[in-house]
């Protein structure tokens, strides 16, 4: 059992009136107790962030950058320790967890550099004696709400751009993975970040946290990553105070493998993105449309990769139940499990890497986000209508295309209604690229200069030069 985890509010590591227990998905055993902060402590965290804001905002950009770089170094130096905590409380394999911490540090570094490029604009004046400028200003205190599937990188992807922009942050991690978040906060404290710039509120009562930050006029922006359902609720709440929001919500990513693609390369890449984090990613492929001429070669390789994949347990029993429901529905409606297809049983919450063939668009698995290691393969013959099938979802986060035809690449990429399209592989979330969705997958971007702009207001300054 870890020591009791505390919340970071201003300069203090605070206990709360109660605690909640964090469990290891691999064993079901308790890992530690964490401060269960109520509305009162959330309000104190907003106080701390509001007090720290003027000085953080006024600090010269290169000094802010130095502190953020120091935090990135601290995080990277602790990658293995934090990785082990993440593996214990979230379940992903250690190499994935350590890699996530290093990638989180990289996001911070990139954002740190960006502080020195927060340029404004000079705009032509309306007449000879008029000058117009756009001044970038931090939006103010930001509340961040993060999910459990990437317990560190989801935090750094909000903190990096927010701190770079000059905002201060109150962050609430997912109640299933607060220990990783506490370890991130410790790295920031060790780096010498001024008190109150980053506050961490742990709680088992997320709705209470949401209600406090939404009702507090000092919080000028809320950045949320999580389910579409909770996202909708936050959008409704934000109307009251006309608060700025970024919401990164669910996805239902299609993969399109066209007849001119390399089926083996495509299957390898699909297996990587499908089985990463046991499929618990909003970018995970959910519907894999493969041209029938390639289906045999593609599926054979996908099954090989599935059988070799290293998978951790799913996050909890509810996750296993959802995956089971989707697979059973598909099997009952005529799909075939080429590998996997049934919960492993025993201790923990494991589900094996599964490949389903003979899947059709009407199955549950093609309509709801599975969030598990199941790869549903749908064959197609008509290259002209498959894009419409890919677009037939309320979600619009990621789409994957495999083709070597240049005309098709451009045409399809333009037709796909998704915030991110990758053709023939490639990373989705490098720090320099704007990650985010359209439609019910949300709005706002994380990464790149667009990501930093999400934490800025551009003030329009008009000056008359009357004598
Ligand atoms: P998931 O289904 O993946 O757990 P959620 O949307 O429930 O996704 O959780 C994502 C984050 O949102 C977590 O930090 C969770 O605590 C938080 N959350 C859940 N419900 C609310 C709410 N009503 N208000 C604010 N945050 C919430």
PDB file of N, CA and C and ligand atoms in Angstrom, residues 145-148 172-175 206-207 210 224-227 230 234, ligand 1:
ATOM      1  N   UNK A 145      -9.944  18.558 -16.167  1.00  0.00           N
ATOM      2  CA  UNK A 145     -10.546  17.290 -15.702  1.00  0.00           C
ATOM      3  C   UNK A 145     -10.055  16.204 -16.651  1.00  0.00           C
ATOM      4  N   UNK A 146      -9.374  15.193 -16.100  1.00  0.00           N
ATOM      5  CA  UNK A 146      -8.719  14.210 -16.971  1.00  0.00           C
ATOM      6  C   UNK A 146      -9.219  12.789 -16.698  1.00  0.00           C
ATOM      7  N   UNK A 147      -9.104  11.925 -17.699  1.00  0.00           N
ATOM      8  CA  UNK A 147      -9.582  10.539 -17.582  1.00  0.00           C
ATOM      9  C   UNK A 147      -8.470   9.596 -17.097  1.00  0.00           C
ATOM     10  N   UNK A 148      -8.816   8.333 -16.939  1.00  0.00           N
ATOM     11  CA  UNK A 148      -7.896   7.342 -16.361  1.00  0.00           C
ATOM     12  C   UNK A 148      -7.073   6.611 -17.407  1.00  0.00           C
ATOM     13  N   UNK A 172      -8.238  18.112 -11.704  1.00  0.00           N
ATOM     14  CA  UNK A 172      -8.847  16.962 -11.025  1.00  0.00           C
ATOM     15  C   UNK A 172      -8.603  15.714 -11.866  1.00  0.00           C
ATOM     16  N   UNK A 173      -7.780  14.789 -11.361  1.00  0.00           N
ATOM     17  CA  UNK A 173      -7.544  13.559 -12.121  1.00  0.00           C
ATOM     18  C   UNK A 173      -8.715  12.596 -11.941  1.00  0.00           C
ATOM     19  N   UNK A 174      -8.757  11.567 -12.757  1.00  0.00           N
ATOM     20  CA  UNK A 174      -9.803  10.543 -12.619  1.00  0.00           C
ATOM     21  C   UNK A 174      -9.646   9.839 -11.274  1.00  0.00           C
ATOM     22  N   UNK A 175     -10.758   9.471 -10.686  1.00  0.00           N
ATOM     23  CA  UNK A 175     -10.711   8.847  -9.356  1.00  0.00           C
ATOM     24  C   UNK A 175     -10.077   7.453  -9.395  1.00  0.00           C
ATOM     25  N   UNK A 206     -16.631  13.508  -8.522  1.00  0.00           N
ATOM     26  CA  UNK A 206     -16.286  14.435  -9.608  1.00  0.00           C
ATOM     27  C   UNK A 206     -17.355  15.488  -9.883  1.00  0.00           C
ATOM     28  N   UNK A 207     -18.628  15.112  -9.719  1.00  0.00           N
ATOM     29  CA  UNK A 207     -19.686  16.073 -10.053  1.00  0.00           C
ATOM     30  C   UNK A 207     -19.624  17.291  -9.123  1.00  0.00           C
ATOM     31  N   UNK A 210     -16.904  19.488 -10.394  1.00  0.00           N
ATOM     32  CA  UNK A 210     -17.398  20.175 -11.591  1.00  0.00           C
ATOM     33  C   UNK A 210     -18.307  21.334 -11.225  1.00  0.00           C
ATOM     34  N   UNK A 224     -11.659  19.588 -20.551  1.00  0.00           N
ATOM     35  CA  UNK A 224     -12.144  18.265 -20.129  1.00  0.00           C
ATOM     36  C   UNK A 224     -11.778  17.216 -21.162  1.00  0.00           C
ATOM     37  N   UNK A 225     -11.297  16.077 -20.713  1.00  0.00           N
ATOM     38  CA  UNK A 225     -11.170  14.906 -21.579  1.00  0.00           C
ATOM     39  C   UNK A 225     -11.897  13.765 -20.893  1.00  0.00           C
ATOM     40  N   UNK A 226     -12.823  13.144 -21.607  1.00  0.00           N
ATOM     41  CA  UNK A 226     -13.597  12.052 -21.004  1.00  0.00           C
ATOM     42  C   UNK A 226     -14.760  11.681 -21.902  1.00  0.00           C
ATOM     43  N   UNK A 227     -15.806  11.171 -21.277  1.00  0.00           N
ATOM     44  CA  UNK A 227     -16.933  10.650 -22.061  1.00  0.00           C
ATOM     45  C   UNK A 227     -17.783  11.777 -22.650  1.00  0.00           C
ATOM     46  N   UNK A 230     -20.523  13.018 -20.071  1.00  0.00           N
ATOM     47  CA  UNK A 230     -20.120  14.027 -19.087  1.00  0.00           C
ATOM     48  C   UNK A 230     -19.784  15.345 -19.804  1.00  0.00           C
ATOM     49  N   UNK A 234     -21.139  19.125 -18.939  1.00  0.00           N
ATOM     50  CA  UNK A 234     -20.283  20.287 -18.662  1.00  0.00           C
ATOM     51  C   UNK A 234     -20.606  21.436 -19.628  1.00  0.00           C
TER      52      UNK A 234
HETATM   53  P1  LIG B   1     -14.976   7.412 -18.293  1.00  0.00           P
HETATM   54  O1  LIG B   1     -16.304   6.840 -18.647  1.00  0.00           O
HETATM   55  O2  LIG B   1     -13.931   7.187 -19.283  1.00  0.00           O
HETATM   56  O3  LIG B   1     -14.532   7.156 -16.884  1.00  0.00           O
HETATM   57  P2  LIG B   1     -15.851  10.030 -17.524  1.00  0.00           P
HETATM   58  O4  LIG B   1     -16.306  11.081 -18.475  1.00  0.00           O
HETATM   59  O5  LIG B   1     -16.812   9.455 -16.578  1.00  0.00           O
HETATM   60  O6  LIG B   1     -15.157   8.954 -18.445  1.00  0.00           O
HETATM   61  O7  LIG B   1     -14.616  10.565 -16.683  1.00  0.00           O
HETATM   62  C1  LIG B   1     -13.648  11.463 -17.170  1.00  0.00           C
HETATM   63  C2  LIG B   1     -13.335  12.464 -16.103  1.00  0.00           C
HETATM   64  O8  LIG B   1     -14.507  13.219 -15.833  1.00  0.00           O
HETATM   65  C3  LIG B   1     -12.912  11.857 -14.760  1.00  0.00           C
HETATM   66  O9  LIG B   1     -11.926  12.685 -14.182  1.00  0.00           O
HETATM   67  C4  LIG B   1     -14.193  11.910 -13.970  1.00  0.00           C
HETATM   68  O10 LIG B   1     -13.968  11.954 -12.591  1.00  0.00           O
HETATM   69  C5  LIG B   1     -14.776  13.214 -14.441  1.00  0.00           C
HETATM   70  N1  LIG B   1     -16.234  13.370 -14.251  1.00  0.00           N
HETATM   71  C6  LIG B   1     -17.180  12.414 -14.247  1.00  0.00           C
HETATM   72  N2  LIG B   1     -18.392  12.955 -14.031  1.00  0.00           N
HETATM   73  C7  LIG B   1     -18.218  14.293 -13.888  1.00  0.00           C
HETATM   74  C8  LIG B   1     -19.084  15.412 -13.649  1.00  0.00           C
HETATM   75  N3  LIG B   1     -20.399  15.258 -13.535  1.00  0.00           N
HETATM   76  N4  LIG B   1     -18.529  16.640 -13.570  1.00  0.00           N
HETATM   77  C9  LIG B   1     -17.210  16.811 -13.714  1.00  0.00           C
HETATM   78  N5  LIG B   1     -16.342  15.799 -13.945  1.00  0.00           N
HETATM   79  C10 LIG B   1     -16.836  14.560 -14.031  1.00  0.00           C
END
